[in-house]
Each structure stands twice: as structure tokens, then as C-alpha cells.
Coordinates of C-alpha atoms in Angstrom, one line a residue:
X141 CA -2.5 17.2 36.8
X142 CA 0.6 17.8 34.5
X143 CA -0.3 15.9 32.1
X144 CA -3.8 17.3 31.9
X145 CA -2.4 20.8 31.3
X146 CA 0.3 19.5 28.9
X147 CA -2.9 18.0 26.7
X148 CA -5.2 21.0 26.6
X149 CA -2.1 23.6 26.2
X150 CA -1.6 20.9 22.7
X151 CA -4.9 21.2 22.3
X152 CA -5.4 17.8 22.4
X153 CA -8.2 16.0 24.8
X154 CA -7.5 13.0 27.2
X155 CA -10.4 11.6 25.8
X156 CA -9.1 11.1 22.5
X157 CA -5.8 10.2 23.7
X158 CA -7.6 7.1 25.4
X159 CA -9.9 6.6 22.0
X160 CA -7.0 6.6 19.6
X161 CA -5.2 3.6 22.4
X162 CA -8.6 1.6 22.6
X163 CA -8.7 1.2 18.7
X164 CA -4.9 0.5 18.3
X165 CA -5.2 -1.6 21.3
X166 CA -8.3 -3.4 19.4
X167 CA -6.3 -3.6 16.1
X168 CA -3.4 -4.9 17.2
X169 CA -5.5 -8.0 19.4
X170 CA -7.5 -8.7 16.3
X171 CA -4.1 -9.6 14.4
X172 CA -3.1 -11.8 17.3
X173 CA -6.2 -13.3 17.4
X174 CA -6.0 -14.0 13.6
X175 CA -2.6 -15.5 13.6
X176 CA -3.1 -17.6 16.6
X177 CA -6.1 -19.1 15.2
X178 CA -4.9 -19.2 11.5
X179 CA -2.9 -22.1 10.0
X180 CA -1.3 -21.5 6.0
X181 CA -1.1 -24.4 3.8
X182 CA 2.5 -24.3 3.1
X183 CA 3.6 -20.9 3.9
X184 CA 6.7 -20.9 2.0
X185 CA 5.4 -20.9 -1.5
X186 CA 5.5 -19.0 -4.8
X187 CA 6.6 -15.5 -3.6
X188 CA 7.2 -16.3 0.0
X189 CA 9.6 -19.1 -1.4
X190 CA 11.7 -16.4 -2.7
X191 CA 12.0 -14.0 0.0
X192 CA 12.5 -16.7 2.8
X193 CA 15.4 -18.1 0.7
X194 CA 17.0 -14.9 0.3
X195 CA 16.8 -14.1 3.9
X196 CA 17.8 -17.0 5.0
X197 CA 21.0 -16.8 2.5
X198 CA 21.4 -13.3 3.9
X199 CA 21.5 -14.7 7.4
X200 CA 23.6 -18.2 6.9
X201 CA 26.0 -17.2 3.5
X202 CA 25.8 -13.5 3.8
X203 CA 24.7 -13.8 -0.1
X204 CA 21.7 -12.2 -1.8
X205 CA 20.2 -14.8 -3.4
X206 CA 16.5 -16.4 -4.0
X207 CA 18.1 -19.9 -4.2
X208 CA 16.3 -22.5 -2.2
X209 CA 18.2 -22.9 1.0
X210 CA 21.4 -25.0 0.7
X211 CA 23.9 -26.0 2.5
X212 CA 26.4 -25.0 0.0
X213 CA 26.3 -21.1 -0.5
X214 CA 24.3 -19.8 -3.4
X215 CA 24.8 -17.8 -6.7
X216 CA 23.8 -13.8 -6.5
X217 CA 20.8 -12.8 -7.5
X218 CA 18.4 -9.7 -7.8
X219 CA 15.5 -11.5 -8.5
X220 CA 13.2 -9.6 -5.4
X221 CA 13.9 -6.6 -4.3
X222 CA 15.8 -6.4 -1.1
X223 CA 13.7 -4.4 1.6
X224 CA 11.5 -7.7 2.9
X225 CA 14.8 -10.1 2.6
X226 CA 16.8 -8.2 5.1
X227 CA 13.8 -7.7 7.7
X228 CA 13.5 -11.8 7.2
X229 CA 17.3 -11.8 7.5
X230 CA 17.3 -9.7 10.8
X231 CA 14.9 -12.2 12.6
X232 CA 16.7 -15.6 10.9
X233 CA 19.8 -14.1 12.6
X234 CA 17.9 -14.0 16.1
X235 CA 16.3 -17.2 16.0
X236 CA 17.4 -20.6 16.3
X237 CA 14.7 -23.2 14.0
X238 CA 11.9 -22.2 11.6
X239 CA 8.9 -22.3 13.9
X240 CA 10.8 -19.5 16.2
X241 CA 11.3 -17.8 12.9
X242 CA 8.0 -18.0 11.7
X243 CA 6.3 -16.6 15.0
X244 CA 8.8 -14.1 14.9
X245 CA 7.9 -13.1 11.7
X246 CA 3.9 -12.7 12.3
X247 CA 4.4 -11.3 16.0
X248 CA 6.4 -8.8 14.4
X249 CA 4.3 -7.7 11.7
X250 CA 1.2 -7.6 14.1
X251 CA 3.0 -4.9 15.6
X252 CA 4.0 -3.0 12.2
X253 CA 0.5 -3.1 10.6
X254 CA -0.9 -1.8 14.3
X255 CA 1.5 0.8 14.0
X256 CA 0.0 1.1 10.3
X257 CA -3.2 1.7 11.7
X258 CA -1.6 4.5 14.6
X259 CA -0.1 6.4 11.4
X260 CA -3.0 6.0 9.7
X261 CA -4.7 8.2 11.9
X262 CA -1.7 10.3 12.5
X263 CA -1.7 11.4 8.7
X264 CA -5.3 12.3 8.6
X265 CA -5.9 14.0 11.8
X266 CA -3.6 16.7 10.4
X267 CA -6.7 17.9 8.0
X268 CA -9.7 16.1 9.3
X269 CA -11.9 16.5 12.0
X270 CA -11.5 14.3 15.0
X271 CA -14.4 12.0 14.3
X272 CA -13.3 11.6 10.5
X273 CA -9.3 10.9 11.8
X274 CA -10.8 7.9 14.0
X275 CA -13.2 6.7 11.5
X276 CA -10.3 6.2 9.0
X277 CA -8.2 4.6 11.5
X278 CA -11.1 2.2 12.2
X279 CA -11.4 1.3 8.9
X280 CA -7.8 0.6 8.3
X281 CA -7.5 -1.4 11.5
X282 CA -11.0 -3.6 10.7
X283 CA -9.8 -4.0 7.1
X284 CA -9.4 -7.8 6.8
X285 CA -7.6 -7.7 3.6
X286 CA -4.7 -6.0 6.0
X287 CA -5.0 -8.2 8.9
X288 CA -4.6 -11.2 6.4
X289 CA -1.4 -9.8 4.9
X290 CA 0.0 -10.3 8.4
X291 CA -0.3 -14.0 8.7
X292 CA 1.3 -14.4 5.7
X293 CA 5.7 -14.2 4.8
X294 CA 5.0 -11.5 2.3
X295 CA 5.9 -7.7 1.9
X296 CA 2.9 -6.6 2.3
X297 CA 2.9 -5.5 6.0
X298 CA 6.2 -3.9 5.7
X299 CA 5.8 -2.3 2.8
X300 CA 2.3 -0.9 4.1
X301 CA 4.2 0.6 7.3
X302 CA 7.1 2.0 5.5
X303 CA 5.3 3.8 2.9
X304 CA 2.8 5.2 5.1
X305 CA 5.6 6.4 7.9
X306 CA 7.3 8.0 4.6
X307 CA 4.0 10.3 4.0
X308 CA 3.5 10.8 7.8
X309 CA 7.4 12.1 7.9
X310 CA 6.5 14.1 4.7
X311 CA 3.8 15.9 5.9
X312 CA 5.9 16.4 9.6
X313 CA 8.5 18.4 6.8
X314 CA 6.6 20.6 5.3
X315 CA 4.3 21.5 8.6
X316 CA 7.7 22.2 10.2
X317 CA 10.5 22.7 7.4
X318 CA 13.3 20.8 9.4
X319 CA 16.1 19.4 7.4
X320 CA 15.5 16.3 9.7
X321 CA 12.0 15.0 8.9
X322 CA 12.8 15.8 5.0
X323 CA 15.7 13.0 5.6
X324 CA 14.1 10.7 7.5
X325 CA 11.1 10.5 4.8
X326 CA 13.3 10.1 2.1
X327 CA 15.1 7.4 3.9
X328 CA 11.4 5.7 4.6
X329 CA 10.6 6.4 1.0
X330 CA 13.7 4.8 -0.2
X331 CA 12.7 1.5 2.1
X332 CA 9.8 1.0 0.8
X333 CA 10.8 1.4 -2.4
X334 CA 13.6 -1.3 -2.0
X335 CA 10.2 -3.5 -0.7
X336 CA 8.3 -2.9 -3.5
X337 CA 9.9 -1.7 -6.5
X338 CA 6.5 0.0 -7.8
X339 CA 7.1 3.1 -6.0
X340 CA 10.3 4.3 -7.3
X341 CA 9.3 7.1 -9.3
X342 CA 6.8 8.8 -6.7
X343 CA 9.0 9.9 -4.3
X344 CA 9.9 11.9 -7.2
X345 CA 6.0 13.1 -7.2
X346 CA 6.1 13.9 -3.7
X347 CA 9.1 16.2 -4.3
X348 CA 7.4 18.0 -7.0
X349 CA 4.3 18.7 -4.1
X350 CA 6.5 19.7 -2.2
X351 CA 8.4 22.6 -4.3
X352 CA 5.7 23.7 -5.9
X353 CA 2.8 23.3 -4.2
X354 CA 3.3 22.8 -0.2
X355 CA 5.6 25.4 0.4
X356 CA 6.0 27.8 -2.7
X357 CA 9.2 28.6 -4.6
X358 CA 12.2 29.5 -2.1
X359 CA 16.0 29.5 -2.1
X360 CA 15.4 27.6 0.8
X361 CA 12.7 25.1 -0.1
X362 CA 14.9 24.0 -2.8
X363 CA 17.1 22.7 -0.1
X364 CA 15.3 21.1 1.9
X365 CA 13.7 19.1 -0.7
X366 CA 17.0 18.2 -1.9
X367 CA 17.7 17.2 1.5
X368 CA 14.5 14.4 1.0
X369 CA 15.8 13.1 -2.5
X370 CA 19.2 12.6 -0.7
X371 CA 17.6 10.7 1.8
X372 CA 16.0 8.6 -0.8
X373 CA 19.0 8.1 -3.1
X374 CA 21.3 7.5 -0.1
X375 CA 19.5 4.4 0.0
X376 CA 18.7 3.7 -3.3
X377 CA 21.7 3.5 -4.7
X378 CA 24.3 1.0 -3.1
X379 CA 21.7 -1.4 -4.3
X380 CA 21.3 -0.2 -7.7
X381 CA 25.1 -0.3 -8.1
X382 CA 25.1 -3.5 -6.6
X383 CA 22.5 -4.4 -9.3
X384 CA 24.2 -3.0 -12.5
X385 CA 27.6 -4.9 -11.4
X386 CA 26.7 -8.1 -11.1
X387 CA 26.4 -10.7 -13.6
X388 CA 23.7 -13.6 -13.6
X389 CA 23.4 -16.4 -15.8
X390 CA 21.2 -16.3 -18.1
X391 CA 18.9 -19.3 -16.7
X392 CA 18.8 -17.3 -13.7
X393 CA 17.9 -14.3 -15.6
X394 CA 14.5 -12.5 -14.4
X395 CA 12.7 -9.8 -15.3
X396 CA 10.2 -8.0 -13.0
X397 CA 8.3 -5.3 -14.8
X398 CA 8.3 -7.8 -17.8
X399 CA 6.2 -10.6 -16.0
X400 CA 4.2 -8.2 -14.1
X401 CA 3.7 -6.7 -17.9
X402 CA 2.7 -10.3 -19.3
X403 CA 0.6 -11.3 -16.1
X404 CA -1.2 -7.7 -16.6
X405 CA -2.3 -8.3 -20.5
X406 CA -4.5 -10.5 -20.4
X407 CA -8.3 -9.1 -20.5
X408 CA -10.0 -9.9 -17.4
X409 CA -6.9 -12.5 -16.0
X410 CA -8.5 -15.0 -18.7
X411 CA -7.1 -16.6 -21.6
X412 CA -9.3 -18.7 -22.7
X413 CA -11.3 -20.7 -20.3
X414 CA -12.2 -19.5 -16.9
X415 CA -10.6 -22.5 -15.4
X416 CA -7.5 -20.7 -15.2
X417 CA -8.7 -17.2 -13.9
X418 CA -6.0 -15.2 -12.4
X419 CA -3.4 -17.3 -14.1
X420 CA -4.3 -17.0 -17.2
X421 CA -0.5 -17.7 -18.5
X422 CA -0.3 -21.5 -17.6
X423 CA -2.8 -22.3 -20.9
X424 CA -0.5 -19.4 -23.0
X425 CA 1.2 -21.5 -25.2
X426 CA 3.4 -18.4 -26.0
X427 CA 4.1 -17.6 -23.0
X428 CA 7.9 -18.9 -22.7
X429 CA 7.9 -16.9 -26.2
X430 CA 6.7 -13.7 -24.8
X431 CA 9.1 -14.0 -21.4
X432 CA 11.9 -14.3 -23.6
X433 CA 12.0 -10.0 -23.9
X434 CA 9.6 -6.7 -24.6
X435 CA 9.6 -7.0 -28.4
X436 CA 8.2 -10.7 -28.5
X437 CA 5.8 -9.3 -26.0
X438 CA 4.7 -6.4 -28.2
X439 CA 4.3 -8.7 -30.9
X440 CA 2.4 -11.1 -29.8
X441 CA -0.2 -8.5 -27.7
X442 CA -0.2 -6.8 -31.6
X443 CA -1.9 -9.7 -33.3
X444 CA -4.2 -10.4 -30.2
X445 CA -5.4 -6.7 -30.0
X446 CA -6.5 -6.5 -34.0
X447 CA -8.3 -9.8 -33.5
X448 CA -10.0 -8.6 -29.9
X449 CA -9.4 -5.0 -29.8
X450 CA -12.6 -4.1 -27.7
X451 CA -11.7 -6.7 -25.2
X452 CA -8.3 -5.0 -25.0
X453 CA -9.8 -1.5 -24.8
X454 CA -12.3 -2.2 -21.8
X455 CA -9.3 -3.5 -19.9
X456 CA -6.6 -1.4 -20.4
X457 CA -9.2 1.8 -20.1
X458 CA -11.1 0.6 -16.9
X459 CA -11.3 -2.7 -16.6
X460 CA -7.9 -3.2 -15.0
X461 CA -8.7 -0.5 -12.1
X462 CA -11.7 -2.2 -11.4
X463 CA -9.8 -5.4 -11.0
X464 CA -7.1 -3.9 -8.9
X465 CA -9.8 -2.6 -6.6
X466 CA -11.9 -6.2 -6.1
X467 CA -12.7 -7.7 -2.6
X468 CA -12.2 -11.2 -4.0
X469 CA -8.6 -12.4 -4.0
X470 CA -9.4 -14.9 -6.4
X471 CA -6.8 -13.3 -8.9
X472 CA -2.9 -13.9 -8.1
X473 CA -4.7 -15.5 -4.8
X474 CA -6.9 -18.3 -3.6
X475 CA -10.1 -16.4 -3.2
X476 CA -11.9 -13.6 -1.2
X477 CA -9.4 -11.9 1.4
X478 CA -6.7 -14.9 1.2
X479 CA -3.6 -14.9 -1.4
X480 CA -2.6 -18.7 0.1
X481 CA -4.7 -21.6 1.0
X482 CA -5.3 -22.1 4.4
X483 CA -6.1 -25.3 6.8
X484 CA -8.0 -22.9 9.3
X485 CA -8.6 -19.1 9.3
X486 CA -9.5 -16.8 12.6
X487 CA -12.1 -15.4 10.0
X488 CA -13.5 -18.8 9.9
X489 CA -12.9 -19.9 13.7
X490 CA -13.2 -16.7 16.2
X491 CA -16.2 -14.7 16.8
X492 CA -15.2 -11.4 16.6
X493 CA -13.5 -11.7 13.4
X494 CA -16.2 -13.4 11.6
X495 CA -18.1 -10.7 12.8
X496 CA -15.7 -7.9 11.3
X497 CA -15.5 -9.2 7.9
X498 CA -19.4 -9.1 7.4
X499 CA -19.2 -5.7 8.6
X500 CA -16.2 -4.5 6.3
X501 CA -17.4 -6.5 3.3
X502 CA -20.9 -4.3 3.3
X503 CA -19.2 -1.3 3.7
X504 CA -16.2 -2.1 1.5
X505 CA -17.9 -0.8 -1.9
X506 CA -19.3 2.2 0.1
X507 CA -15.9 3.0 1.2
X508 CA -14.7 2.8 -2.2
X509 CA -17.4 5.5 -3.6
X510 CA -16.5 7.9 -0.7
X511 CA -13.1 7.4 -1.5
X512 CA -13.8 8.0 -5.5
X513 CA -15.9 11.1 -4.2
X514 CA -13.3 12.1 -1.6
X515 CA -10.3 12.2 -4.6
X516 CA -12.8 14.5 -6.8
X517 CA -13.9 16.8 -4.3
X518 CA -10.2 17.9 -3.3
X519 CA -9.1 17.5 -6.7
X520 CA -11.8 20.4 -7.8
X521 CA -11.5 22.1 -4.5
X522 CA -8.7 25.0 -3.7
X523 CA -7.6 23.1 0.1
X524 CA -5.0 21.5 -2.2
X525 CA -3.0 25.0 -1.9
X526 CA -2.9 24.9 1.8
X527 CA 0.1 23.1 3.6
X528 CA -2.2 21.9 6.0
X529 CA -3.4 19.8 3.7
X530 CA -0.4 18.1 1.8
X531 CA -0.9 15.4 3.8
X532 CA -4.3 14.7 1.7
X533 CA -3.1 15.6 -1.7
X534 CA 0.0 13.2 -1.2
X535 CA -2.5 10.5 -1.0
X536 CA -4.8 11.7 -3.9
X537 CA -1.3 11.6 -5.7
X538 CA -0.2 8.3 -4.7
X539 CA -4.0 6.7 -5.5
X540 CA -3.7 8.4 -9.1
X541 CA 0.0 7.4 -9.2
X542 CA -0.9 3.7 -8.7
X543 CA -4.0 3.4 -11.0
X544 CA -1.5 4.6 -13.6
X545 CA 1.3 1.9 -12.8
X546 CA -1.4 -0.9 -12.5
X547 CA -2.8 0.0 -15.8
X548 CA 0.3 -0.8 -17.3
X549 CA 1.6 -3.7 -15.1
X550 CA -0.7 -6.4 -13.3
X551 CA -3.8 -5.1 -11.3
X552 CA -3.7 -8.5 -8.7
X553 CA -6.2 -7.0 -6.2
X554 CA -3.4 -8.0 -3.8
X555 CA -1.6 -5.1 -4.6
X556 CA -4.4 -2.8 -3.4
X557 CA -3.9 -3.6 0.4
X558 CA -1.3 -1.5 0.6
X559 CA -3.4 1.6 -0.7
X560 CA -6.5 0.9 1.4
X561 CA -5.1 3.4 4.3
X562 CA -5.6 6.5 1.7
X563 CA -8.9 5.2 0.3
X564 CA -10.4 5.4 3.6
X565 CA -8.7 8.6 4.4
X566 CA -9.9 10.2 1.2
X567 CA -13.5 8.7 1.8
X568 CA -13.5 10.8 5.0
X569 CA -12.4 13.5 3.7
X570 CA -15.1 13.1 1.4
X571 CA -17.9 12.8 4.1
X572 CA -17.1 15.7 6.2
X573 CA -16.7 17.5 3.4
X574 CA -20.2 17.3 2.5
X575 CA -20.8 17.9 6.2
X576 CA -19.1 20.9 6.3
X577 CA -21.3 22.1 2.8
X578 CA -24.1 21.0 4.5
X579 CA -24.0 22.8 7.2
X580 CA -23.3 25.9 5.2
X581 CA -26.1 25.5 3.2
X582 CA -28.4 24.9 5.9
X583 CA -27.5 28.1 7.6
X584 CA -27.8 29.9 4.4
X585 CA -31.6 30.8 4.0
X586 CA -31.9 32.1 7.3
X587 CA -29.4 34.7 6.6
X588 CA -30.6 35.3 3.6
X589 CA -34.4 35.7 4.6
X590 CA -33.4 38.0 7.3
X591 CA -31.2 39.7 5.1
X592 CA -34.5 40.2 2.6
X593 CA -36.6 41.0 5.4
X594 CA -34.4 44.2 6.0
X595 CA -34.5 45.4 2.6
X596 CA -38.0 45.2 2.7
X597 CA -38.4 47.1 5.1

């Protein structure tokens, strides 16, 4: 009986209590299913390679380094940012053999990309109807491009938790102004960040909403925003010190933003033949040239773009969203929702996931219009003034922030996942949006006739 009152003095229904549990219930046993069911062909490869060596080095030589494991301790390194390294690190330390390790690993990011889905509708019930808060959070948790990402030792998952937490925590500070939440998202900003390097200016974005726009122009404001950027730099920094005082050979030498620049130029992921889609640099005979530093780069994309420059243009002026934006996987991946090959899927094997992905590949371009619609509606609307709904124009801002990054660096559909969360959130918006014109409209006439009725009279 408590807890009855307790929900309607919130003004919050049992009903939906027990909906929002039965889809995060629901989420969370389709990842389990899909991992259980799901074997990787080699699941330390490529990028994974990387970050399970440097965890593991973390764990056994208490070195950062992405050197293949060794018994012998490693040389330093900075070659992948450190966020996903240390979770791996955490769990090495807690387990005993690799197959421990690698359950770990999956069990544990089952829970954060459930929790993903929780947040998910934690961020949008704060300006949508009911109805439109569940419908996002049903699309994030049927979204197979997500579920994937957990089977897999990549930063995906984390970084999709962390980043979203960070908004949810941003829109908790400005709905409440406490010093505390303005920390604690700076802090979540500044982990994510350190997951996927990407981000590292928008915090700086989300700081400007929050000045000028959330909360207006106060003595205190300024505080309290300061308060977030020290909870991002507090962070931030020891690692970026760390970074500028080290020393690394030059065969060891990489360059992040410089590859993902390279692996980015090339007009629809082709070279020349489509043999080698999506890795279009392995037939690049100048591409050792080109890695080499920014200048050969520019050169080289110089004398390509005077003898192709419409090519060029249609990619770098829309070609490379569209890309970013694909279902297939086939670029930087294997193909449709997978980055890896796999021996067996759960997509392939259990019911209910077969099941979803028909269902969220035919409404995965519809999703993607209402979520195009959903970014120009509040763009043109005024609810972008209210601080009820900074929660909405921090993900308008993060969409356009990341169409601008991708259109410089590479637009691998992979690094979409991530995003998909807002998309869906903004493609609500966009649908009671129109429900809520609708219904205006409708009522409308009536007035109106009886409004004419009594002048004619």
C-alpha cells in the first residue's frame, strides 16, 4: 500500500513501472540468448587484439601496452585509448584462464548495454510521452546492431553505456542544478571519452547548452558548469600527461586520427576494384607513403581529387553520412550486423532473434526518416529553450556533432551503434510531435466554425 502511494504522489504508475522491467527484462535475455548461442571466429583479432593485450599487460606487467601478450613485460604504448583496456584489465585481474575471461567479458556487457537500454528510456521520458519513452527504449533494446556489439571484445558496449549515462547525468544537472550530478557527468563524459577518443570535444558542446541555453546566464550557472568540465578534465588529463611524456619508438609509432583520416578518403570505401570494399587501402600502393604523416596525405588526396573531383565531392558532401548510417556491416566488418566472422550466430540459430532482426531490418530505414524528421522539427521548433528539454537537444547536438567528425574521419557503419539510442529518441520525438499537431489541427475547425457561427449571428 506504501508503495502504491509513494508512485502516484511521483506521479508515476505501477503499470509502467512493471512495463519499463518487462522490456529490460526482455533485452537483457535476448543478449544472453545471443551470446550463448553465438560462437566468433577468432575473437581476438584486429582491434580486439589490441585491447585484450593491453588489458591483459595492465593486469599481469602493470604496463600500458598493445604488445601481444608476453611473458617478458612490454614496451609503453598509447596506441588505443585507455577506457576499454582497464574494464578488460579489471576482469583479467578476477579471473583465472581466458575462457573465464571471455564469459566474463560478455556476461558483463549484457548487463551494461541492458542498462543502455534502462537509460535509454530514462533520457527520453524526461520530454516525451509515456508511449514514445517505451517505444524508443524498445527500439534500442531490439536493435541487433547493439546486441551484436556485446558478443564481441570491443568498446562498443562500454562506450554506448558511458556516453549515454553522461547525457542522462547532464540532463539530472540542469533539471536540478546540483554541484553533484554536474561532476558525476563530467566524470562519465571524460570515460567515454578515454573509450573512444571521438568525443573529446563535445563535452565541450554540452557545456556551451548548458550556459547558454538550459539554464540562462548566472553567476551561478557559471559554476556549476565549471564544476562539469572539472569532472571531465579530472579525468582527462593524468592520461594526457601520461601521453605527452612518454617516448615510443618510432616503429611503434601510431597515429589514430591519421588512419581513421586515410581509411575515411576513399570514395565509397573503394579504390579500385570492389574486391576490396571496405578496405580499400590493402590495393593503395601509396598507402605506406600516405601513413608516413598529414602532408604526404594531403598530397596525395590533391592529385586524386583534380583527377576525380565529383567522386570526391559526393562523398565528402553526403556520401560519407549515408555510409556511416548503413544496416550492412560490410565496411570495416564482415557483412550485415557482424564486424567479425562468426562459426554460429543466435540470429542464425534461436527463434526469437531471427524473428527480431526481420522486424528491425524493415523498420530500420523508417527509423532513420523519423529520426532525420525528429532533428528538423526541434531544430525549427522553440522547445529547444525549455530545460525540460535539454535532454533532446543534447542529442540533436551529439547526432550533428558526429556527422561532422565522420565526414572528416572514417564513416565505418560500426561507429553508428553507439548513436542509434538518440536516433530512435529523436524519431519519437518526431512522431508525437506530429501527434500532438495533429490533434491540434483536428480540434481547430470546430472552434473555428463555432466561433463563425456566433458572428453570424
Amino acid at each position: 500500500m506504501n508503495i502504491r502511494k509513494k508512485f502516484i504522489k511521483t506521479n508515476i504508475k505501477l503499470y509502467q513501472v512493471l512495463v519499463v522491467m518487462i522490456i529490460v527484462l526482455a533485452s537483457w535475455g535476448m543478449r544472453v540468448a545471443y551470446i550463448y548461442n553465438t560462437k566468433v571466429d577468432n575473437p581476438v583479432r584486429a582491434d580486439a587484439r589490441d585491447y585484450v593485450s593491453t588489458g591483459y599487460n595492465l593486469a599481469r606487467h602493470h604496463i600500458y601496452s598493445s604488445v601481444v601478450m608476453k611473458a617478458v613485460p612490454p614496451v609503453p604504448d598509447k596506441k588505443r585509448p585507455p577506457g576499454y583496456p582497464f574494464f578488460l584489465a579489471a576482469i583479467f585481474a578476477m579471473t583465472r584462464n581466458f575462457p573465464n575471461f571471455f564469459n566474463t567479458v560478455l556476461n558483463t556487457q549484457c548487463i551494461l548495454d541492458t542498462l543502455t537500454v534502462l537509460g535509454t528510456f530514462l533520457i527520453a521520458c524526461r520530454f516525451l510521452p509515456f508511449w514514445a519513452a517505451i517505444a524508443a527504449a524498445i527500439l534500442t533494446g531490439i536493435s541487433p546492431h547493439l546486441i551484436v556489439m556485446t558478443g564481441y571484445l570491443l568498446s562498443e558496449t562500454l562506450y554506448s553505456f558511458l556516453l549515454l549515462f553522461g547525457i542522462l547525468f547532464s540532463t539530472l544537472a540542469v533539471k536540478k542544478q546540483k554541484p553533484l550530478f554536474y561532476l558525476v557527468s563530467g566524470i562519465l563524459f571524460a570515460a567515454a571519452t578515454l573509450t573512444r577518443s571521438a568525443l573529446v570535444l563535445f563535452p565541450l558542446v554540452v557545456a556551451f547548452c548548458m550556459f547558454f541555453i538550459a539554464s540562462g546566464i548566472r553567476k551561478r550557472n557559471l559554476k556549476l558548469v565549471s564544476i562539469f568540465l572539472v569532472g571531465f578534465l579530472i579525468l582527462l588529463l593524468p592520461w594526457s600527461l601520461r601521453n605527452m611524456r612518454l617516448k615510443i619508438p618510432e616503429n611503434r609509432k601510431f597515429n589514430p586520427a591519421l588512419t581513421s583520416f586515410i581509411h575515411g578518403s576513399y570514395p565509397n570505401f573503394t579504390y579500385k576494384t570492389a574486391r576490396y570494399y571496405g578496405y580499400p587501402y590493402r590495393e593503395d600502393p601509396q598507402i605506406s607513403f600516405m601513413m608516413k604523416n598529414w602532408k604526404n596525405t594531403f598530397g596525395v588526396l590533391k592529385t586524386r581529387f583534380v583527377k576525380a573531383p565529383w567522386s570526391y565531392l559526393k562523398w565528402y558532401l553526403g556520401g560519407k553520412i549515408l555510409a556511416l548510417w548503413q544496416w550492412d556491416n560490410r565496411a570495416g566488418g564482415t557483412g550485415d550486423i557482424y564486424v567479425y566472422p562468426f562459426v554460429k550466430s543466435g540470429f542464425r540459430d534461436v527463434a526469437i532473434l531471427r524473428l527480431d532482426r526481420i522486424i528491425a531490418k524493415i523498420s530500420y530505414l523508417p527509423s532513420l526518416l523519423l529520426g532525420l524528421l525528429g532533428m528538423v522539427l526541434f531544430a525549427i521548433g522553440r522547445k529547444w529553450k525549455d530545460p525540460e528539454y535539454f535532454g533532446l537537444m543534447v542529442c540533436l547536438a551529439l547526432l550533428l556533432y558526429f556527422a561532422g567528425i565522420h565526414t572528416i574521419l572514417a564513416p565505418f557503419p560500426r561507429y553508428s551503434v553507439p548513436l542509434r539510442p538518440y536516433l530512435f529518441i529523436l524519431g519519437m520525438f518526431a512522431l508525437s510531435d506530429i501527434w500532438e499537431r495533429w490533434k491540434h489541427w483536428n480540434s481547430s475547425p470546430s472552434t473555428e466554425r463555432v466561433s463563425n457561427n456566433e458572428n453570424l449571428s
